[in-house]
Amino acid sequence: MKRMKHFLKLLDCTTEEIIELLDLADQLKKYVKEGKEHHFLKGKTLGMVFEKSSTRTRVSFETGMYQLGGHALFISSKDAQIGRGEPTEDTARVLSRYLNGIMIRTYEQEEVETLAKYGSIPIINGLTDFCHPCQVMADLQTIREHKGKLEGLKMCYIGDGNNMANSLIVGGLKVGMTVSIACPEGYRPDNKILDFAKEYGDKFILTDDPKVAAKNADVVITDVWASMGQEEEQAIRAKAFDGYQINAELMALANKGCMVQHCLPAHRGEEITAEVFEAHADEIFDEAENRLHAQKAILVKLMG
C-alpha cells in the first residue's frame, strides 16, 4: 500500500487505509492501557493551528504527541501571521521548514488543501466546515470495539447535514456499513458527498423522516443543531430541527443493543434527551477517548 501523505478528508482514503488506521489505533490504545512506552515520533514536532477553538482536538493531539515521544506546538490564529493576512501558501512553506507535520482546525476546506499543496510536510485536517475526518475515525473505532465489526451494520445519523454528516457518510460506506441520514430540507449534506453516496445504491438512505432513518439501526449518531459559528441561527435551527431529537421513542425503532454516538459537546434536551445520553454515556465517552488513539494512528502513519 502506498504511503499516505496527508489526512485531509475521508474521500481521499481507501477502505484499506481506513481499516489499517483503525487497527493501528487499537494497538496504540492497548499500549496506553498496558503502560507500554511507544515513542514512535521521538524528536518530531507537530504544529497545531487553531482558527476554531477546541477542547478535545487540542488536548487529544497534544497528549498524543507527548505519548508518542514528540512535541506539539499550539499556534493560535490570533497570534500567528496566518490569522493576519499572510497567504496560506506562504505559511505552508515557512512552517514546513520548522515542523514535521501540521494539524489545522479551520473553516474552509480549501485552506487545508492549500497547505497540503504548498507545504512539504504531512497536513492533518482537525476540522473544517466541510468535514471532520479525525472524529469519524474515532467513531468507527468505537463502533467496532462495541460491535466487533463494521461491515453489515446500519449507521443512522439524525440532524444537521454538516461536516459530521459528510464524514460519517463517506467513512461508513467505505467500511461496508449501510448509512441512513435524516435531515430537514435545507440542511442536507454537501452535494459532493451525495454524489459519492449514489455509487453505493441502496446502502445509502437520505430522508427527512427520523423514524425511517432509525429503523433497524445498529448505531444512532447526532450532533448539535447549531455548530460553532452558527450560534446566531439557534432559534431558526431549533424550529427547523423540531422532531429530530434522539429520544426513547426513536431508539425503540432501532435494533436491540443499538449504540448512540455524539461528537460532543451535547445539548441535552435539544438534539438528544438526557435520558438517552446517560443510558449511552459509556459509549459516548469511549468515542471521546478514541479521538486520542485514532489521531495517534494518523500521526504515526504520516509522520513515523
PDB file of N, CA and C in Angstrom, residues 82-148:
ATOM      1  N   ILE A  82      -0.818  33.746   9.906  1.00  0.00           N
ATOM      2  CA  ILE A  82      -1.885  33.138   9.112  1.00  0.00           C
ATOM      3  C   ILE A  82      -3.236  33.778   9.432  1.00  0.00           C
ATOM      4  N   GLY A  83      -3.363  34.329  10.626  1.00  0.00           N
ATOM      5  CA  GLY A  83      -4.603  34.987  11.014  1.00  0.00           C
ATOM      6  C   GLY A  83      -4.610  36.471  10.704  1.00  0.00           C
ATOM      7  N   ARG A  84      -3.502  36.970  10.148  1.00  0.00           N
ATOM      8  CA  ARG A  84      -3.410  38.407   9.876  1.00  0.00           C
ATOM      9  C   ARG A  84      -3.099  38.687   8.410  1.00  0.00           C
ATOM     10  N   GLY A  85      -3.514  37.784   7.551  1.00  0.00           N
ATOM     11  CA  GLY A  85      -3.438  38.072   6.124  1.00  0.00           C
ATOM     12  C   GLY A  85      -2.289  37.443   5.365  1.00  0.00           C
ATOM     13  N   GLU A  86      -1.395  36.706   6.012  1.00  0.00           N
ATOM     14  CA  GLU A  86      -0.345  36.037   5.251  1.00  0.00           C
ATOM     15  C   GLU A  86      -0.989  34.955   4.385  1.00  0.00           C
ATOM     16  N   PRO A  87      -0.639  34.851   3.120  1.00  0.00           N
ATOM     17  CA  PRO A  87      -1.217  33.812   2.270  1.00  0.00           C
ATOM     18  C   PRO A  87      -0.946  32.420   2.840  1.00  0.00           C
ATOM     19  N   THR A  88      -1.923  31.556   2.745  1.00  0.00           N
ATOM     20  CA  THR A  88      -1.790  30.195   3.285  1.00  0.00           C
ATOM     21  C   THR A  88      -0.611  29.470   2.654  1.00  0.00           C
ATOM     22  N   GLU A  89      -0.371  29.713   1.349  1.00  0.00           N
ATOM     23  CA  GLU A  89       0.739  29.020   0.690  1.00  0.00           C
ATOM     24  C   GLU A  89       2.099  29.431   1.275  1.00  0.00           C
ATOM     25  N   ASP A  90       2.212  30.688   1.739  1.00  0.00           N
ATOM     26  CA  ASP A  90       3.468  31.122   2.354  1.00  0.00           C
ATOM     27  C   ASP A  90       3.622  30.511   3.744  1.00  0.00           C
ATOM     28  N   THR A  91       2.533  30.499   4.498  1.00  0.00           N
ATOM     29  CA  THR A  91       2.561  29.862   5.824  1.00  0.00           C
ATOM     30  C   THR A  91       2.971  28.399   5.690  1.00  0.00           C
ATOM     31  N   ALA A  92       2.425  27.718   4.699  1.00  0.00           N
ATOM     32  CA  ALA A  92       2.741  26.301   4.481  1.00  0.00           C
ATOM     33  C   ALA A  92       4.230  26.097   4.245  1.00  0.00           C
ATOM     34  N   ARG A  93       4.814  26.970   3.431  1.00  0.00           N
ATOM     35  CA  ARG A  93       6.228  26.796   3.089  1.00  0.00           C
ATOM     36  C   ARG A  93       7.146  27.162   4.246  1.00  0.00           C
ATOM     37  N   VAL A  94       6.746  28.141   5.048  1.00  0.00           N
ATOM     38  CA  VAL A  94       7.556  28.515   6.218  1.00  0.00           C
ATOM     39  C   VAL A  94       7.496  27.412   7.284  1.00  0.00           C
ATOM     40  N   LEU A  95       6.278  27.012   7.642  1.00  0.00           N
ATOM     41  CA  LEU A  95       6.137  26.014   8.706  1.00  0.00           C
ATOM     42  C   LEU A  95       6.754  24.674   8.319  1.00  0.00           C
ATOM     43  N   SER A  96       6.780  24.381   7.021  1.00  0.00           N
ATOM     44  CA  SER A  96       7.405  23.130   6.560  1.00  0.00           C
ATOM     45  C   SER A  96       8.898  23.094   6.854  1.00  0.00           C
ATOM     46  N   ARG A  97       9.521  24.282   7.021  1.00  0.00           N
ATOM     47  CA  ARG A  97      10.952  24.342   7.339  1.00  0.00           C
ATOM     48  C   ARG A  97      11.230  24.079   8.817  1.00  0.00           C
ATOM     49  N   TYR A  98      10.173  24.212   9.662  1.00  0.00           N
ATOM     50  CA  TYR A  98      10.365  24.082  11.103  1.00  0.00           C
ATOM     51  C   TYR A  98       9.798  22.781  11.672  1.00  0.00           C
ATOM     52  N   LEU A  99       8.719  22.312  11.095  1.00  0.00           N
ATOM     53  CA  LEU A  99       7.910  21.255  11.708  1.00  0.00           C
ATOM     54  C   LEU A  99       7.975  19.954  10.923  1.00  0.00           C
ATOM     55  N   ASN A 100       7.475  18.890  11.534  1.00  0.00           N
ATOM     56  CA  ASN A 100       7.363  17.595  10.859  1.00  0.00           C
ATOM     57  C   ASN A 100       5.942  17.304  10.394  1.00  0.00           C
ATOM     58  N   GLY A 101       4.989  18.103  10.864  1.00  0.00           N
ATOM     59  CA  GLY A 101       3.602  17.929  10.460  1.00  0.00           C
ATOM     60  C   GLY A 101       2.767  19.091  10.974  1.00  0.00           C
ATOM     61  N   ILE A 102       1.619  19.308  10.347  1.00  0.00           N
ATOM     62  CA  ILE A 102       0.688  20.361  10.772  1.00  0.00           C
ATOM     63  C   ILE A 102      -0.705  19.765  10.924  1.00  0.00           C
ATOM     64  N   MET A 103      -1.354  20.062  12.034  1.00  0.00           N
ATOM     65  CA  MET A 103      -2.779  19.796  12.204  1.00  0.00           C
ATOM     66  C   MET A 103      -3.465  21.151  12.222  1.00  0.00           C
ATOM     67  N   ILE A 104      -4.505  21.315  11.428  1.00  0.00           N
ATOM     68  CA  ILE A 104      -5.217  22.597  11.385  1.00  0.00           C
ATOM     69  C   ILE A 104      -6.705  22.394  11.605  1.00  0.00           C
ATOM     70  N   ARG A 105      -7.278  23.265  12.407  1.00  0.00           N
ATOM     71  CA  ARG A 105      -8.723  23.282  12.675  1.00  0.00           C
ATOM     72  C   ARG A 105      -9.219  24.650  12.225  1.00  0.00           C
ATOM     73  N   THR A 106     -10.000  24.649  11.133  1.00  0.00           N
ATOM     74  CA  THR A 106     -10.327  25.918  10.499  1.00  0.00           C
ATOM     75  C   THR A 106     -11.711  25.869   9.861  1.00  0.00           C
ATOM     76  N   TYR A 107     -12.023  26.848   9.037  1.00  0.00           N
ATOM     77  CA  TYR A 107     -13.348  26.982   8.416  1.00  0.00           C
ATOM     78  C   TYR A 107     -13.389  26.350   7.030  1.00  0.00           C
ATOM     79  N   GLU A 108     -12.567  26.870   6.126  1.00  0.00           N
ATOM     80  CA  GLU A 108     -12.645  26.465   4.729  1.00  0.00           C
ATOM     81  C   GLU A 108     -11.790  25.224   4.436  1.00  0.00           C
ATOM     82  N   GLN A 109     -12.380  24.252   3.757  1.00  0.00           N
ATOM     83  CA  GLN A 109     -11.625  23.069   3.333  1.00  0.00           C
ATOM     84  C   GLN A 109     -10.492  23.466   2.392  1.00  0.00           C
ATOM     85  N   GLU A 110     -10.717  24.500   1.620  1.00  0.00           N
ATOM     86  CA  GLU A 110      -9.700  24.967   0.671  1.00  0.00           C
ATOM     87  C   GLU A 110      -8.395  25.350   1.367  1.00  0.00           C
ATOM     88  N   GLU A 111      -8.502  25.868   2.589  1.00  0.00           N
ATOM     89  CA  GLU A 111      -7.292  26.256   3.314  1.00  0.00           C
ATOM     90  C   GLU A 111      -6.442  25.030   3.655  1.00  0.00           C
ATOM     91  N   VAL A 112      -7.089  23.952   4.038  1.00  0.00           N
ATOM     92  CA  VAL A 112      -6.383  22.704   4.346  1.00  0.00           C
ATOM     93  C   VAL A 112      -5.729  22.138   3.081  1.00  0.00           C
ATOM     94  N   GLU A 113      -6.477  22.166   1.984  1.00  0.00           N
ATOM     95  CA  GLU A 113      -5.958  21.644   0.716  1.00  0.00           C
ATOM     96  C   GLU A 113      -4.772  22.482   0.232  1.00  0.00           C
ATOM     97  N   THR A 114      -4.832  23.804   0.462  1.00  0.00           N
ATOM     98  CA  THR A 114      -3.735  24.684   0.042  1.00  0.00           C
ATOM     99  C   THR A 114      -2.482  24.417   0.859  1.00  0.00           C
ATOM    100  N   LEU A 115      -2.645  24.208   2.165  1.00  0.00           N
ATOM    101  CA  LEU A 115      -1.489  23.854   2.998  1.00  0.00           C
ATOM    102  C   LEU A 115      -0.809  22.597   2.461  1.00  0.00           C
ATOM    103  N   ALA A 116      -1.626  21.600   2.087  1.00  0.00           N
ATOM    104  CA  ALA A 116      -1.075  20.339   1.576  1.00  0.00           C
ATOM    105  C   ALA A 116      -0.381  20.545   0.225  1.00  0.00           C
ATOM    106  N   LYS A 117      -0.938  21.427  -0.605  1.00  0.00           N
ATOM    107  CA  LYS A 117      -0.378  21.665  -1.934  1.00  0.00           C
ATOM    108  C   LYS A 117       0.978  22.361  -1.869  1.00  0.00           C
ATOM    109  N   TYR A 118       1.095  23.344  -0.983  1.00  0.00           N
ATOM    110  CA  TYR A 118       2.306  24.167  -0.948  1.00  0.00           C
ATOM    111  C   TYR A 118       3.317  23.756   0.121  1.00  0.00           C
ATOM    112  N   GLY A 119       2.871  23.008   1.116  1.00  0.00           N
ATOM    113  CA  GLY A 119       3.794  22.549   2.144  1.00  0.00           C
ATOM    114  C   GLY A 119       4.521  21.294   1.708  1.00  0.00           C
ATOM    115  N   SER A 120       5.550  20.930   2.447  1.00  0.00           N
ATOM    116  CA  SER A 120       6.318  19.719   2.119  1.00  0.00           C
ATOM    117  C   SER A 120       6.267  18.715   3.271  1.00  0.00           C
ATOM    118  N   ILE A 121       5.325  18.895   4.188  1.00  0.00           N
ATOM    119  CA  ILE A 121       5.147  18.006   5.341  1.00  0.00           C
ATOM    120  C   ILE A 121       3.685  17.543   5.401  1.00  0.00           C
ATOM    121  N   PRO A 122       3.389  16.479   6.154  1.00  0.00           N
ATOM    122  CA  PRO A 122       2.009  15.992   6.252  1.00  0.00           C
ATOM    123  C   PRO A 122       1.070  17.023   6.882  1.00  0.00           C
ATOM    124  N   ILE A 123      -0.137  17.123   6.321  1.00  0.00           N
ATOM    125  CA  ILE A 123      -1.181  18.005   6.833  1.00  0.00           C
ATOM    126  C   ILE A 123      -2.348  17.145   7.309  1.00  0.00           C
ATOM    127  N   ILE A 124      -2.853  17.447   8.517  1.00  0.00           N
ATOM    128  CA  ILE A 124      -3.987  16.721   9.088  1.00  0.00           C
ATOM    129  C   ILE A 124      -5.139  17.696   9.296  1.00  0.00           C
ATOM    130  N   ASN A 125      -6.300  17.314   8.818  1.00  0.00           N
ATOM    131  CA  ASN A 125      -7.500  18.126   8.987  1.00  0.00           C
ATOM    132  C   ASN A 125      -8.115  17.830  10.355  1.00  0.00           C
ATOM    133  N   GLY A 126      -7.996  18.808  11.270  1.00  0.00           N
ATOM    134  CA  GLY A 126      -8.585  18.662  12.599  1.00  0.00           C
ATOM    135  C   GLY A 126     -10.052  19.054  12.637  1.00  0.00           C
ATOM    136  N   LEU A 127     -10.553  19.658  11.581  1.00  0.00           N
ATOM    137  CA  LEU A 127     -11.964  20.010  11.379  1.00  0.00           C
ATOM    138  C   LEU A 127     -12.032  21.165  10.402  1.00  0.00           C
ATOM    139  N   THR A 128     -12.963  21.055   9.455  1.00  0.00           N
ATOM    140  CA  THR A 128     -13.353  22.194   8.622  1.00  0.00           C
ATOM    141  C   THR A 128     -14.880  22.201   8.573  1.00  0.00           C
ATOM    142  N   ASP A 129     -15.425  23.220   7.934  1.00  0.00           N
ATOM    143  CA  ASP A 129     -16.883  23.249   7.770  1.00  0.00           C
ATOM    144  C   ASP A 129     -17.363  22.138   6.845  1.00  0.00           C
ATOM    145  N   PHE A 130     -16.468  21.603   6.022  1.00  0.00           N
ATOM    146  CA  PHE A 130     -16.828  20.536   5.084  1.00  0.00           C
ATOM    147  C   PHE A 130     -16.789  19.153   5.712  1.00  0.00           C
ATOM    148  N   CYS A 131     -15.789  18.888   6.546  1.00  0.00           N
ATOM    149  CA  CYS A 131     -15.666  17.524   7.085  1.00  0.00           C
ATOM    150  C   CYS A 131     -14.904  17.493   8.409  1.00  0.00           C
ATOM    151  N   HIS A 132     -15.056  16.368   9.093  1.00  0.00           N
ATOM    152  CA  HIS A 132     -14.404  16.156  10.391  1.00  0.00           C
ATOM    153  C   HIS A 132     -13.867  14.718  10.433  1.00  0.00           C
ATOM    154  N   PRO A 133     -12.846  14.434   9.613  1.00  0.00           N
ATOM    155  CA  PRO A 133     -12.407  13.048   9.446  1.00  0.00           C
ATOM    156  C   PRO A 133     -11.795  12.410  10.694  1.00  0.00           C
ATOM    157  N   CYS A 134     -11.095  13.184  11.523  1.00  0.00           N
ATOM    158  CA  CYS A 134     -10.497  12.612  12.734  1.00  0.00           C
ATOM    159  C   CYS A 134     -11.579  12.104  13.686  1.00  0.00           C
ATOM    160  N   GLN A 135     -12.646  12.886  13.837  1.00  0.00           N
ATOM    161  CA  GLN A 135     -13.745  12.480  14.710  1.00  0.00           C
ATOM    162  C   GLN A 135     -14.383  11.188  14.209  1.00  0.00           C
ATOM    163  N   VAL A 136     -14.586  11.077  12.918  1.00  0.00           N
ATOM    164  CA  VAL A 136     -15.257   9.887  12.383  1.00  0.00           C
ATOM    165  C   VAL A 136     -14.367   8.654  12.480  1.00  0.00           C
ATOM    166  N   MET A 137     -13.060   8.816  12.412  1.00  0.00           N
ATOM    167  CA  MET A 137     -12.172   7.673  12.668  1.00  0.00           C
ATOM    168  C   MET A 137     -12.361   7.170  14.094  1.00  0.00           C
ATOM    169  N   ALA A 138     -12.510   8.094  15.049  1.00  0.00           N
ATOM    170  CA  ALA A 138     -12.768   7.700  16.439  1.00  0.00           C
ATOM    171  C   ALA A 138     -14.129   7.016  16.561  1.00  0.00           C
ATOM    172  N   ASP A 139     -15.126   7.517  15.825  1.00  0.00           N
ATOM    173  CA  ASP A 139     -16.454   6.900  15.842  1.00  0.00           C
ATOM    174  C   ASP A 139     -16.390   5.462  15.340  1.00  0.00           C
ATOM    175  N   LEU A 140     -15.709   5.267  14.211  1.00  0.00           N
ATOM    176  CA  LEU A 140     -15.601   3.927  13.634  1.00  0.00           C
ATOM    177  C   LEU A 140     -14.850   2.988  14.569  1.00  0.00           C
ATOM    178  N   GLN A 141     -13.809   3.494  15.211  1.00  0.00           N
ATOM    179  CA  GLN A 141     -13.064   2.672  16.165  1.00  0.00           C
ATOM    180  C   GLN A 141     -13.972   2.233  17.312  1.00  0.00           C
ATOM    181  N   THR A 142     -14.784   3.147  17.808  1.00  0.00           N
ATOM    182  CA  THR A 142     -15.666   2.861  18.938  1.00  0.00           C
ATOM    183  C   THR A 142     -16.756   1.869  18.554  1.00  0.00           C
ATOM    184  N   ILE A 143     -17.347   2.061  17.383  1.00  0.00           N
ATOM    185  CA  ILE A 143     -18.390   1.136  16.927  1.00  0.00           C
ATOM    186  C   ILE A 143     -17.816  -0.272  16.789  1.00  0.00           C
ATOM    187  N   ARG A 144     -16.632  -0.375  16.210  1.00  0.00           N
ATOM    188  CA  ARG A 144     -16.016  -1.698  16.019  1.00  0.00           C
ATOM    189  C   ARG A 144     -15.669  -2.346  17.356  1.00  0.00           C
ATOM    190  N   GLU A 145     -15.227  -1.544  18.314  1.00  0.00           N
ATOM    191  CA  GLU A 145     -14.942  -2.070  19.661  1.00  0.00           C
ATOM    192  C   GLU A 145     -16.187  -2.687  20.291  1.00  0.00           C
ATOM    193  N   HIS A 146     -17.306  -1.969  20.187  1.00  0.00           N
ATOM    194  CA  HIS A 146     -18.533  -2.412  20.855  1.00  0.00           C
ATOM    195  C   HIS A 146     -19.278  -3.484  20.076  1.00  0.00           C
ATOM    196  N   LYS A 147     -19.201  -3.454  18.750  1.00  0.00           N
ATOM    197  CA  LYS A 147     -19.962  -4.390  17.923  1.00  0.00           C
ATOM    198  C   LYS A 147     -19.124  -5.530  17.348  1.00  0.00           C
ATOM    199  N   GLY A 148     -17.804  -5.383  17.422  1.00  0.00           N
ATOM    200  CA  GLY A 148     -16.939  -6.447  16.919  1.00  0.00           C
ATOM    201  C   GLY A 148     -16.737  -6.425  15.408  1.00  0.00           C
TER     202      GLY A 148
END
